[in-house]
Amino acid sequence: MKPIEAVNDFVIKFANVNGSGSASANELFAKAILRMGVPVSPRNIFPSNIQGLPTWYEARVCERGYSGRRGGVDMMVAMNPQTWDADVAELSPGGYLFYDSTRPIPPSKFRTDITVIGVPLTEISNSAYTEPRQRQLFKNIIYVGALSVLLDVEAEVFEKLFAEQYKGKEMLLDSNVKALHLGRDYVKAHLQAPLGIRVRRADEVGDLIFTDGNSAAALGCVYGGATVAAWYPITPSSSVPEAFQKYCDKFRVDPDTGRSNFAIVQAEDELASIGMVVGAGWNGARAFTATSGPGISLMTEFIGLAYFAEIPVTIINVQRGGPSTGMPTRTQQSDLLSCAYASHGDTKHVLLFPEDPHECFEHAAAALDLADRLQTPIFLMTDLDIGMNQRLCKPFAWDDARTYDRGKVMTAEELEAGKDFGRYKDVDGDGIPWRTYPGTHPTKGSFFTRGTTRDPYARYSERGPDYIYNMERLLRKFRTAADLVPQPVLRSAAHATPLGVIYFGSTSPAMQEALDVLTAADIHLDALRLRAFPFPDSVDRFIATHEQVFVVEQNRDAQMHALLVNELGVDPARLVKVLHYDGTPITARFITRAIQTHLQGATALVKEAA
């Protein structure tokens, strides 16, 4: 089998043990490639339980800039004996296996169609270090050094990264540089390098930034005017409020008085956290909570209250595998229905679907505006893949002249002038009523906030006509939201085609690559990336103008497919499900194979019928 040959276009996967200190070494490797001007997209696959379980780190190196998972592994760094067989099996034919050869491994444990590279990492580390923890930690840096020679990554790049990381800590700096060169020196003396896969300096990163979606969403909340956050720790969302705290400490502390202009509360549970956020929103503050699927389940009664009482709330849902505890450290898009219709009774909520950290920043700020404008809960629907994995994206931008959209808020002056105030009254046909902040006027503009039915002036009522008025007005408001949310993005095929594809969120990077691969195979699809629910009219038109539309999503039950059918009345036969839900991010190869297989099957049926 001929070894794989590729420059700046390969997938390397590290198989490690959780708690071994490998994560920082693997991230160092990815950042070094970035510093050489080559785009890289890493993904950390880690266990939800205790230290000692398997963990993986997969890095996609791609000069063309594809950031989704490709599928397949070109090089496996096998550092975990527990997962050896599965890791070796995952390698593509012609791939490379790198392992610690300190202890002999039976020939039966290898494959004949791959290139095997053994480096006695433990032996090298034990010879250089005496303290057990040092031996383990520096063994990771030693393998990074060895890989740097095998893959032709410049040593100076690593040394500069070390210098930045350990500035003022010369002992740590020297120790890491020493470990790096231990690995490099061994490969230079004993192995042929570089390999068929390698890195070559390029200039394809440009001004792109390398960050994660949770940090981006937190910063978006700061710029979007949030002053209150209440949360309860849950994977994979906890780093959102943690990052919000960090940014608030930097941007929301009065330099003259030292006073903090924000409130962040770690509540005793999800119920308390959403209750605090609802209370803050009622009081006029911009407030949010961050959680995941199990947290949403607990919050639904408060969410229903905020919907019916029309209180602005922003909820950042970093989705994970469910149901129940599910797979806390795996990714899915499986909370669409539970969020779109959260709470009992007839409820419909606005959902935003960012595709990367850049849109996490933008959509978090937009969610706070929409919550105020629409006086309702807004869900920012990210997931673990976007939230916790670093990736390249456009730099964040903010217009300092931008003002916050507070919506229809009646002032004391307007009340004093005799303006009619009906808290739940539709005044202009968009379904959105006026509201007042508590304490706006000493005698006017007050109302009773309740979760029970009322008339347009907030007076308690169980009359059927009053209930119907409110429920139909809420539907009008939901239709208004379709024009206010981020609109879909259309990618038209080069040729007229009866085929379309709909996708959203974290499927986007893999989808972009899949579309290019399908086009090269003379399969042309118009593509529509959804960015929000409710669906604008353009989504209905897109489906209507295509004979078949593939709907790509990461859940078992085709939840986006169900939303499209339920909300737009689409014939289900026009929509083809492409479902991926094993907890790993969807790959370009999976999407390509699913669409090609369906089309081949459809062609065979037509021929059979003929």
Coordinates of C-alpha atoms in Angstrom, one line a residue:
M1 CA 0.0 0.0 0.0
K2 CA 1.4 3.4 -1.0
P3 CA 1.7 5.8 1.9
I4 CA -0.6 8.8 1.8
E5 CA 1.1 11.9 0.4
A6 CA -0.4 15.3 1.1
V7 CA 0.9 18.8 1.9
N8 CA -1.2 20.9 4.2
D9 CA -4.2 18.6 3.8
F10 CA -4.5 15.8 6.3
V11 CA -6.2 14.6 9.5
I12 CA -4.2 13.7 12.5
K13 CA -5.8 12.2 15.6
F14 CA -4.3 11.9 19.1
A15 CA -5.5 9.0 21.3
N16 CA -4.6 9.8 24.9
V17 CA -5.7 9.1 28.5
N18 CA -7.8 11.7 30.3
G19 CA -5.8 13.6 32.9
S20 CA -2.4 12.8 31.4
G21 CA -1.8 16.5 30.4
S22 CA -2.0 15.7 26.7
A23 CA -4.7 18.4 26.0
S24 CA -2.3 21.3 26.2
A25 CA 0.4 19.5 24.2
N26 CA -2.1 18.7 21.4
E27 CA -3.4 22.2 21.4
L28 CA 0.2 23.5 21.1
F29 CA 0.7 21.3 18.1
A30 CA -2.5 22.8 16.4
K31 CA -1.4 26.4 17.2
A32 CA 2.0 25.8 15.7
I33 CA 0.5 24.8 12.4
L34 CA -1.7 27.9 12.5
R35 CA 1.5 30.0 13.1
M36 CA 2.8 28.6 9.9
G37 CA -0.1 30.1 8.1
V38 CA -2.0 26.9 7.5
P39 CA -5.7 26.6 8.7
V40 CA -6.3 23.9 11.2
S41 CA -9.6 22.9 12.9
P42 CA -9.2 20.8 16.1
R43 CA -11.8 18.9 18.0
N44 CA -11.5 17.6 21.5
I45 CA -13.4 14.3 22.2
F46 CA -13.2 13.7 25.9
P47 CA -15.0 11.6 28.5
S48 CA -17.7 12.8 30.9
N49 CA -16.5 10.6 33.8
I50 CA -13.2 10.3 35.7
Q51 CA -9.5 10.7 35.0
G52 CA -8.0 7.7 33.3
L53 CA -10.7 7.2 30.6
P54 CA -9.9 7.5 26.9
T55 CA -9.8 10.9 25.2
W56 CA -9.1 12.0 21.6
Y57 CA -8.0 15.1 19.9
E58 CA -8.5 15.3 16.1
A59 CA -6.9 18.1 14.1
R60 CA -8.0 18.8 10.5
V61 CA -5.1 20.5 8.6
C62 CA -6.5 22.1 5.4
E63 CA -4.9 24.9 3.4
R64 CA -8.2 25.3 1.5
G65 CA -9.8 26.3 4.8
Y66 CA -12.4 23.6 5.3
S67 CA -13.1 23.5 9.0
G68 CA -15.6 20.7 9.3
R69 CA -14.7 17.1 10.0
R70 CA -13.7 15.4 6.8
G71 CA -14.0 11.8 7.9
G72 CA -11.1 9.4 8.0
V73 CA -7.7 9.6 9.8
D74 CA -4.4 9.9 8.0
M75 CA -2.2 9.8 11.1
M76 CA -2.9 8.2 14.5
V77 CA -0.8 9.2 17.5
A78 CA -1.7 6.1 19.6
M79 CA -0.8 6.8 23.2
N80 CA -3.5 4.8 24.9
P81 CA -3.1 1.0 25.1
Q82 CA -6.8 0.6 26.1
T83 CA -8.0 1.9 22.7
W84 CA -5.2 0.6 20.6
D85 CA -7.2 -1.8 18.4
A86 CA -9.9 0.7 17.6
D87 CA -7.5 3.5 17.0
V88 CA -5.4 1.4 14.6
A89 CA -8.5 0.3 12.8
E90 CA -9.6 3.9 12.3
L91 CA -6.6 4.7 10.1
S92 CA -7.1 5.1 6.4
P93 CA -5.2 2.7 4.2
G94 CA -1.7 4.2 3.5
G95 CA -1.9 6.1 6.8
Y96 CA 0.7 6.5 9.5
L97 CA 0.7 5.1 13.0
F98 CA 2.9 6.9 15.6
Y99 CA 3.3 5.1 18.9
D100 CA 5.5 4.8 22.0
S101 CA 7.9 1.9 21.3
T102 CA 9.5 1.7 24.7
R103 CA 7.8 -1.7 25.2
P104 CA 7.5 -4.2 22.4
I105 CA 4.1 -4.7 20.8
P106 CA 3.2 -8.0 19.0
P107 CA 3.2 -7.8 15.2
S108 CA -0.4 -8.9 15.2
K109 CA -1.3 -5.5 16.7
F110 CA -0.3 -3.7 13.5
R111 CA -1.6 -3.5 10.0
T112 CA 0.2 -4.2 6.8
D113 CA -1.3 -1.3 4.8
I114 CA 0.0 1.5 7.1
T115 CA 3.3 3.0 7.9
V116 CA 4.4 2.4 11.5
I117 CA 6.6 4.9 13.4
G118 CA 7.9 3.9 16.8
V119 CA 9.6 6.3 19.1
P120 CA 10.6 5.2 22.7
L121 CA 8.9 8.2 24.4
T122 CA 8.8 6.7 27.9
E123 CA 12.4 5.7 27.7
I124 CA 13.5 9.1 26.6
S125 CA 11.4 10.9 29.2
N126 CA 12.5 8.6 32.0
S127 CA 16.2 9.2 31.1
A128 CA 15.7 13.0 31.2
Y129 CA 13.4 13.4 34.2
T130 CA 13.1 11.8 37.6
E131 CA 9.8 13.1 39.1
P132 CA 6.8 10.9 37.9
R133 CA 4.5 13.8 37.0
Q134 CA 7.2 15.5 35.0
R135 CA 7.9 12.3 33.2
Q136 CA 4.3 12.1 32.1
L137 CA 3.8 15.8 31.2
F138 CA 7.1 16.1 29.3
K139 CA 6.5 12.9 27.4
N140 CA 3.6 14.7 25.7
I141 CA 6.0 17.5 24.6
I142 CA 8.5 15.0 23.5
Y143 CA 6.0 13.4 21.1
V144 CA 5.1 16.9 19.8
G145 CA 8.8 17.5 19.1
A146 CA 9.1 14.1 17.3
L147 CA 6.0 15.0 15.2
S148 CA 7.4 18.4 14.4
V149 CA 10.3 16.8 12.5
L150 CA 8.1 14.0 10.9
L151 CA 5.6 16.6 9.6
D152 CA 8.2 19.4 8.9
V153 CA 6.8 21.9 11.4
E154 CA 9.4 24.5 12.3
A155 CA 10.9 24.3 15.8
E156 CA 11.1 28.1 16.0
V157 CA 7.3 28.3 16.0
F158 CA 7.0 26.1 19.1
E159 CA 9.8 28.0 20.8
K160 CA 8.0 31.2 20.2
L161 CA 4.7 29.8 21.6
F162 CA 6.6 28.5 24.7
A163 CA 8.1 32.0 25.1
E164 CA 4.7 33.6 25.0
Q165 CA 3.1 31.1 27.4
Y166 CA 5.9 31.0 30.0
K167 CA 7.0 34.7 29.9
G168 CA 8.7 35.4 33.2
K169 CA 8.8 31.7 34.1
E170 CA 12.2 30.8 32.6
M171 CA 12.4 27.4 34.3
L172 CA 9.2 26.2 32.7
L173 CA 10.3 27.7 29.4
D174 CA 13.6 25.9 29.4
S175 CA 12.1 22.6 30.4
N176 CA 9.5 22.6 27.6
V177 CA 12.1 23.6 25.0
K178 CA 14.4 20.8 26.2
A179 CA 11.6 18.3 25.9
L180 CA 10.7 19.5 22.5
H181 CA 14.2 19.0 21.2
L182 CA 14.5 15.6 22.9
G183 CA 11.8 14.4 20.5
R184 CA 13.2 16.3 17.5
D185 CA 16.7 15.0 18.1
Y186 CA 15.6 11.3 18.3
V187 CA 13.7 11.5 15.0
K188 CA 16.6 13.2 13.3
A189 CA 19.0 10.5 14.5
H190 CA 16.9 7.4 13.9
L191 CA 14.1 8.0 11.4
Q192 CA 13.5 9.3 7.9
A193 CA 11.7 12.6 7.8
P194 CA 9.6 14.3 6.7
L195 CA 6.7 11.9 6.0
G196 CA 4.4 11.8 3.0
I197 CA 2.1 14.1 4.9
R198 CA 3.6 17.3 6.0
V199 CA 3.2 21.0 6.7
R200 CA 4.5 23.7 4.4
R201 CA 4.5 27.4 5.3
A202 CA 1.5 29.2 3.7
D203 CA -0.4 32.5 4.1
E204 CA -4.0 31.2 4.4
V205 CA -4.9 32.3 7.9
G206 CA -4.8 36.0 7.3
D207 CA -6.7 38.0 9.9
L208 CA -8.9 35.1 11.0
I209 CA -9.1 34.5 14.8
F210 CA -8.9 31.3 16.7
T211 CA -11.6 31.0 19.4
D212 CA -14.5 28.9 20.7
G213 CA -18.2 29.6 20.5
N214 CA -18.8 29.8 24.3
S215 CA -16.3 32.6 24.7
A216 CA -17.7 34.3 21.6
A217 CA -21.3 34.1 22.9
A218 CA -20.2 35.5 26.3
L219 CA -18.5 38.4 24.6
G220 CA -21.6 39.0 22.5
C221 CA -23.7 39.2 25.6
V222 CA -21.3 41.9 27.0
Y223 CA -21.4 44.0 23.8
G224 CA -25.2 43.3 23.5
G225 CA -25.8 45.0 26.9
A226 CA -26.4 42.0 29.2
T227 CA -25.9 43.0 32.8
V228 CA -27.3 40.0 34.6
A229 CA -26.4 36.3 34.2
A230 CA -27.7 33.5 36.4
W231 CA -26.6 29.9 35.8
Y232 CA -26.2 26.5 37.2
P233 CA -23.1 24.5 36.0
I234 CA -23.7 21.9 33.3
T235 CA -21.5 20.6 30.5
P236 CA -21.0 21.9 27.9
S237 CA -22.3 25.4 28.7
S238 CA -20.5 26.3 31.9
S239 CA -17.7 28.2 30.2
V240 CA -20.2 30.7 28.8
P241 CA -20.9 32.4 32.2
E242 CA -17.3 31.9 33.2
A243 CA -16.2 33.8 30.2
F244 CA -18.9 36.4 30.8
Q245 CA -17.4 36.9 34.3
K246 CA -14.0 37.4 32.8
Y247 CA -15.1 39.9 30.2
C248 CA -17.3 41.8 32.7
D249 CA -14.3 42.1 35.1
K250 CA -12.5 43.7 32.2
F251 CA -15.2 45.9 30.6
R252 CA -18.0 46.3 33.3
V253 CA -16.0 47.7 36.3
D254 CA -16.1 51.5 36.8
P255 CA -12.5 52.6 36.7
D256 CA -13.1 55.5 39.1
T257 CA -15.1 53.8 41.8
G258 CA -14.2 50.1 41.2
R259 CA -17.9 49.3 41.3
S260 CA -19.1 46.3 39.2
N261 CA -21.9 47.2 36.8
F262 CA -23.1 43.6 36.4
A263 CA -24.5 40.7 38.5
I264 CA -23.6 37.1 37.9
V265 CA -25.2 34.5 40.2
Q266 CA -24.4 30.8 40.3
A267 CA -27.8 29.5 41.4
E268 CA -28.6 26.4 43.4
D269 CA -30.3 24.8 40.3
E270 CA -31.6 25.5 36.8
L271 CA -35.0 26.4 38.2
A272 CA -33.6 29.2 40.3
S273 CA -31.3 30.5 37.5
I274 CA -34.1 30.9 35.0
G275 CA -36.3 32.4 37.7
M276 CA -33.7 35.1 38.4
V277 CA -33.3 35.8 34.7
V278 CA -37.1 36.2 34.3
G279 CA -37.2 38.6 37.3
A280 CA -34.3 40.6 35.9
G281 CA -35.9 40.8 32.5
W282 CA -39.2 41.9 34.0
N283 CA -37.3 44.7 35.8
G284 CA -35.8 46.0 32.6
A285 CA -32.3 44.4 32.7
R286 CA -30.9 42.5 29.8
A287 CA -30.4 39.1 31.3
F288 CA -29.4 35.6 30.1
T289 CA -28.8 32.1 31.3
A290 CA -26.6 29.4 29.7
T291 CA -27.5 25.7 30.0
S292 CA -27.9 22.5 28.0
G293 CA -30.8 20.1 27.3
P294 CA -31.4 18.7 30.8
G295 CA -31.4 22.3 32.1
I296 CA -34.0 23.3 29.5
S297 CA -36.2 20.4 30.7
L298 CA -36.2 21.8 34.2
M299 CA -36.7 25.4 33.1
T300 CA -39.8 24.9 31.0
E301 CA -42.4 26.2 33.5
F302 CA -40.6 29.5 33.9
I303 CA -40.1 29.7 30.1
G304 CA -43.8 29.3 29.7
L305 CA -44.4 32.1 32.2
A306 CA -42.0 34.4 30.3
Y307 CA -43.7 33.6 27.0
F308 CA -47.2 34.3 28.3
A309 CA -46.4 37.2 30.6
E310 CA -44.2 38.5 27.7
I311 CA -40.9 39.1 29.6
P312 CA -37.6 39.4 27.7
V313 CA -35.2 36.4 28.4
T314 CA -32.2 35.1 26.5
I315 CA -31.3 31.4 26.9
I316 CA -28.1 30.1 25.5
N317 CA -28.5 26.3 24.9
V318 CA -25.2 24.6 24.2
Q319 CA -26.7 21.3 23.1
R320 CA -25.3 17.8 23.9
G321 CA -26.4 14.2 23.4
G322 CA -29.6 13.2 25.1
P323 CA -32.1 12.2 26.4
S324 CA -31.7 12.3 30.2
T325 CA -28.0 12.6 31.1
G326 CA -27.2 11.2 27.6
M327 CA -23.7 12.0 26.4
P328 CA -22.7 15.1 28.3
T329 CA -19.4 15.6 26.4
R330 CA -20.7 14.7 22.9
T331 CA -22.5 17.0 20.4
Q332 CA -25.9 16.9 18.9
Q333 CA -28.7 19.2 17.6
S334 CA -31.3 17.4 19.6
D335 CA -33.1 20.1 21.5
L336 CA -34.9 21.8 18.6
L337 CA -38.4 20.6 19.4
S338 CA -38.0 20.9 23.2
C339 CA -37.0 24.6 22.8
A340 CA -39.3 25.6 19.9
Y341 CA -42.3 24.5 21.9
A342 CA -41.0 24.7 25.5
S343 CA -43.6 24.6 28.2
H344 CA -47.1 23.2 28.3
G345 CA -49.9 24.6 26.2
D346 CA -49.6 26.4 22.9
T347 CA -46.1 28.0 22.9
K348 CA -43.7 28.9 20.1
H349 CA -40.3 30.3 20.7
V350 CA -37.7 32.1 18.6
L351 CA -34.5 30.0 18.0
L352 CA -31.2 31.3 16.5
F353 CA -28.7 29.0 14.8
P354 CA -25.1 30.3 14.7
E355 CA -22.7 28.4 12.5
D356 CA -19.4 29.4 14.1
P357 CA -17.9 31.5 16.9
H358 CA -18.3 34.7 14.8
E359 CA -22.1 34.1 14.6
C360 CA -22.2 33.1 18.3
F361 CA -20.9 36.6 19.0
E362 CA -23.3 38.3 16.6
H363 CA -26.4 36.2 17.5
A364 CA -25.9 36.6 21.2
A365 CA -26.0 40.3 20.9
A366 CA -29.0 40.0 18.5
A367 CA -30.8 37.7 20.9
L368 CA -30.8 40.4 23.6
D369 CA -32.2 42.9 21.1
L370 CA -34.8 40.5 19.9
A371 CA -35.8 39.5 23.5
D372 CA -36.5 43.2 24.2
R373 CA -38.1 44.0 20.9
L374 CA -40.4 40.9 20.9
Q375 CA -40.8 40.7 24.8
T376 CA -40.3 37.0 24.8
P377 CA -37.7 34.3 25.4
I378 CA -35.1 33.9 22.7
F379 CA -33.0 30.8 22.4
L380 CA -29.4 30.8 21.1
M381 CA -29.0 27.2 19.9
T382 CA -25.3 26.3 19.8
D383 CA -23.9 22.9 20.6
L384 CA -20.7 21.3 22.1
D385 CA -18.9 21.3 18.7
I386 CA -19.3 25.0 18.3
G387 CA -19.2 25.9 21.9
M388 CA -16.1 24.1 23.3
N389 CA -13.9 23.5 20.2
Q390 CA -11.7 26.3 18.9
R391 CA -11.9 27.2 15.3
L392 CA -10.9 29.9 12.8
C393 CA -13.5 32.5 12.1
K394 CA -13.8 36.1 11.0
P395 CA -12.8 38.7 13.6
F396 CA -15.6 40.1 15.7
A397 CA -16.8 43.6 14.7
W398 CA -19.0 46.1 16.6
D399 CA -20.3 49.4 15.5
D400 CA -19.9 51.8 18.4
A401 CA -22.8 53.9 17.0
R402 CA -25.1 50.9 17.4
T403 CA -27.9 51.5 19.9
Y404 CA -29.8 48.7 21.7
D405 CA -33.3 47.9 20.5
R406 CA -35.4 48.1 23.6
G407 CA -38.7 47.8 21.7
K408 CA -42.0 49.3 22.7
V409 CA -41.3 50.8 26.2
M410 CA -43.7 53.6 27.2
T411 CA -42.1 56.5 29.1
A412 CA -43.3 58.6 32.0
E413 CA -43.7 61.5 29.7
E414 CA -45.9 59.5 27.3
L415 CA -48.1 58.3 30.2
E416 CA -48.3 61.8 31.7
A417 CA -49.5 63.0 28.3
G418 CA -52.4 60.6 28.4
K419 CA -51.2 57.9 26.0
D420 CA -53.3 54.8 26.2
F421 CA -51.5 51.9 27.9
G422 CA -52.8 48.4 27.5
R423 CA -50.1 46.0 28.6
Y424 CA -51.3 43.2 26.3
K425 CA -52.9 45.3 23.6
D426 CA -51.9 45.1 19.9
V427 CA -51.6 48.7 18.8
D428 CA -50.3 48.4 15.3
G429 CA -50.9 44.8 14.0
D430 CA -47.5 43.3 14.7
G431 CA -48.7 41.6 17.9
I432 CA -46.2 43.4 20.1
P433 CA -47.8 45.4 23.0
W434 CA -46.3 48.3 24.9
R435 CA -44.7 47.7 28.2
T436 CA -43.4 49.8 31.1
Y437 CA -40.4 49.4 33.4
P438 CA -41.3 49.1 37.1
G439 CA -41.5 52.6 38.7
T440 CA -41.8 54.4 35.5
H441 CA -44.7 56.7 36.8
P442 CA -46.0 57.1 40.3
T443 CA -49.7 56.5 39.3
K444 CA -49.8 55.4 35.7
G445 CA -48.4 52.5 33.6
S446 CA -48.5 49.9 36.3
F447 CA -50.0 46.4 35.6
F448 CA -50.3 43.0 37.3
T449 CA -47.8 40.5 35.8
R450 CA -49.5 37.1 35.8
G451 CA -49.2 33.7 34.1
T452 CA -53.0 33.4 34.0
T453 CA -55.3 34.8 31.3
R454 CA -56.2 38.5 31.2
D455 CA -57.7 41.1 28.9
P456 CA -55.6 43.6 26.9
Y457 CA -55.3 45.8 29.9
A458 CA -53.8 43.1 32.1
R459 CA -57.0 42.6 34.1
Y460 CA -57.7 39.1 35.1
S461 CA -60.1 37.4 32.8
E462 CA -61.2 33.8 32.0
R463 CA -63.5 35.0 29.2
G464 CA -62.9 32.9 26.0
P465 CA -62.7 36.0 23.7
D466 CA -60.0 37.5 25.9
Y467 CA -58.0 34.3 25.9
I468 CA -58.4 33.9 22.1
Y469 CA -57.3 37.6 21.6
N470 CA -54.1 37.0 23.5
M471 CA -53.3 33.7 21.9
E472 CA -53.8 35.0 18.4
R473 CA -51.9 38.2 19.1
L474 CA -48.9 36.0 20.3
L475 CA -49.1 34.2 16.9
R476 CA -49.0 37.6 15.1
K477 CA -46.0 38.5 17.2
F478 CA -44.4 35.2 16.2
R479 CA -45.0 35.9 12.5
T480 CA -43.5 39.4 13.0
A481 CA -40.4 37.7 14.4
A482 CA -39.8 35.9 11.1
D483 CA -38.9 39.2 9.5
L484 CA -36.7 40.3 12.4
V485 CA -34.5 37.2 13.0
P486 CA -31.3 36.5 11.0
Q487 CA -32.4 35.5 7.5
P488 CA -31.3 32.3 5.7
V489 CA -28.2 32.2 3.5
L490 CA -28.6 30.9 0.0
R491 CA -25.8 29.2 -2.0
S492 CA -27.0 28.7 -5.5
A493 CA -25.7 25.8 -7.7
A494 CA -23.8 26.6 -10.8
H495 CA -26.5 25.0 -12.9
A496 CA -30.3 24.9 -12.6
T497 CA -31.2 21.9 -10.4
P498 CA -34.3 20.2 -9.0
L499 CA -32.3 19.4 -5.8
G500 CA -31.9 21.4 -2.7
V501 CA -30.4 21.0 0.7
I502 CA -31.3 22.7 4.0
Y503 CA -28.8 22.7 6.9
F504 CA -28.0 24.8 10.0
G505 CA -25.7 25.5 12.9
S506 CA -22.6 23.2 13.3
T507 CA -23.4 21.2 10.2
S508 CA -22.3 24.2 8.1
P509 CA -18.5 23.6 7.9
A510 CA -18.9 20.0 6.7
M511 CA -21.7 20.9 4.5
Q512 CA -19.6 23.5 2.6
E513 CA -17.0 20.9 1.8
A514 CA -19.7 18.3 0.9
L515 CA -21.2 20.7 -1.6
D516 CA -17.9 21.2 -3.3
V517 CA -17.3 17.4 -3.5
L518 CA -20.8 16.8 -4.9
T519 CA -20.4 19.6 -7.5
A520 CA -17.1 18.0 -8.6
A521 CA -19.1 14.7 -9.0
D522 CA -21.6 16.6 -11.2
I523 CA -24.3 16.5 -8.5
H524 CA -25.6 20.1 -8.2
L525 CA -27.7 21.3 -5.2
D526 CA -29.0 24.7 -4.2
A527 CA -28.2 25.1 -0.5
L528 CA -30.1 27.1 2.1
R529 CA -28.5 27.6 5.6
L530 CA -31.2 28.3 8.1
R531 CA -30.2 30.9 10.8
A532 CA -33.4 31.1 12.8
F533 CA -36.9 29.9 13.6
P534 CA -39.6 31.0 12.9
F535 CA -38.9 30.4 9.2
P536 CA -39.1 33.4 6.9
D537 CA -41.2 33.0 3.7
S538 CA -38.0 32.4 1.7
V539 CA -37.7 29.0 3.3
D540 CA -41.1 27.9 2.0
R541 CA -40.3 29.3 -1.5
F542 CA -37.0 27.4 -1.5
I543 CA -38.7 24.1 -0.8
A544 CA -41.5 24.8 -3.3
T545 CA -39.0 25.4 -6.1
H546 CA -37.2 22.0 -5.7
E547 CA -38.5 18.5 -6.3
Q548 CA -36.4 17.1 -3.5
V549 CA -34.7 18.9 -0.5
F550 CA -32.3 17.1 1.8
V551 CA -32.5 18.2 5.4
V552 CA -29.2 17.7 7.2
E553 CA -29.2 17.6 11.0
Q554 CA -27.6 15.9 14.0
N555 CA -30.4 14.0 15.8
R556 CA -32.3 10.8 15.5
D557 CA -35.8 12.0 15.1
A558 CA -35.3 14.6 12.3
Q559 CA -36.4 17.5 14.4
M560 CA -35.7 20.2 11.9
H561 CA -37.6 18.1 9.3
A562 CA -40.5 18.0 11.7
L563 CA -40.4 21.7 12.3
L564 CA -40.5 22.4 8.5
V565 CA -43.4 20.1 8.0
N566 CA -45.3 21.3 11.0
E567 CA -44.8 25.0 10.5
L568 CA -44.9 25.3 6.7
G569 CA -47.3 22.5 5.8
V570 CA -44.7 21.0 3.5
D571 CA -45.4 17.6 1.9
P572 CA -43.0 15.3 3.9
A573 CA -42.2 13.4 0.7
R574 CA -40.3 16.4 -0.7
L575 CA -37.9 16.4 2.2
V576 CA -35.2 13.8 2.5
K577 CA -33.7 13.1 6.0
V578 CA -29.9 13.1 6.4
L579 CA -29.4 12.2 10.1
H580 CA -26.2 11.9 12.1
Y581 CA -26.3 11.3 15.8
D582 CA -23.4 9.3 17.2
G583 CA -22.2 12.2 19.3
T584 CA -19.3 13.2 17.0
P585 CA -19.5 16.2 14.7
I586 CA -21.0 15.3 11.3
T587 CA -18.4 14.8 8.5
A588 CA -18.3 15.9 4.9
R589 CA -17.9 12.3 3.8
F590 CA -21.0 11.3 5.7
I591 CA -23.1 14.0 4.0
T592 CA -21.7 13.3 0.6
R593 CA -22.2 9.5 0.9
A594 CA -25.8 9.9 2.2
I595 CA -26.9 12.2 -0.6
Q596 CA -25.2 10.1 -3.3
T597 CA -26.7 6.9 -1.9
H598 CA -30.2 8.3 -1.9
L599 CA -29.8 9.6 -5.5
Q600 CA -28.5 6.3 -6.7
G601 CA -31.3 4.5 -5.1
A602 CA -33.9 6.9 -6.6
T603 CA -32.3 6.4 -10.1
A604 CA -32.5 2.6 -9.6
L605 CA -36.2 2.8 -8.7
V606 CA -37.0 4.9 -11.8
K607 CA -35.2 2.4 -14.0
E608 CA -37.0 -0.5 -12.3
A609 CA -40.4 1.2 -12.9
A610 CA -39.5 1.7 -16.5

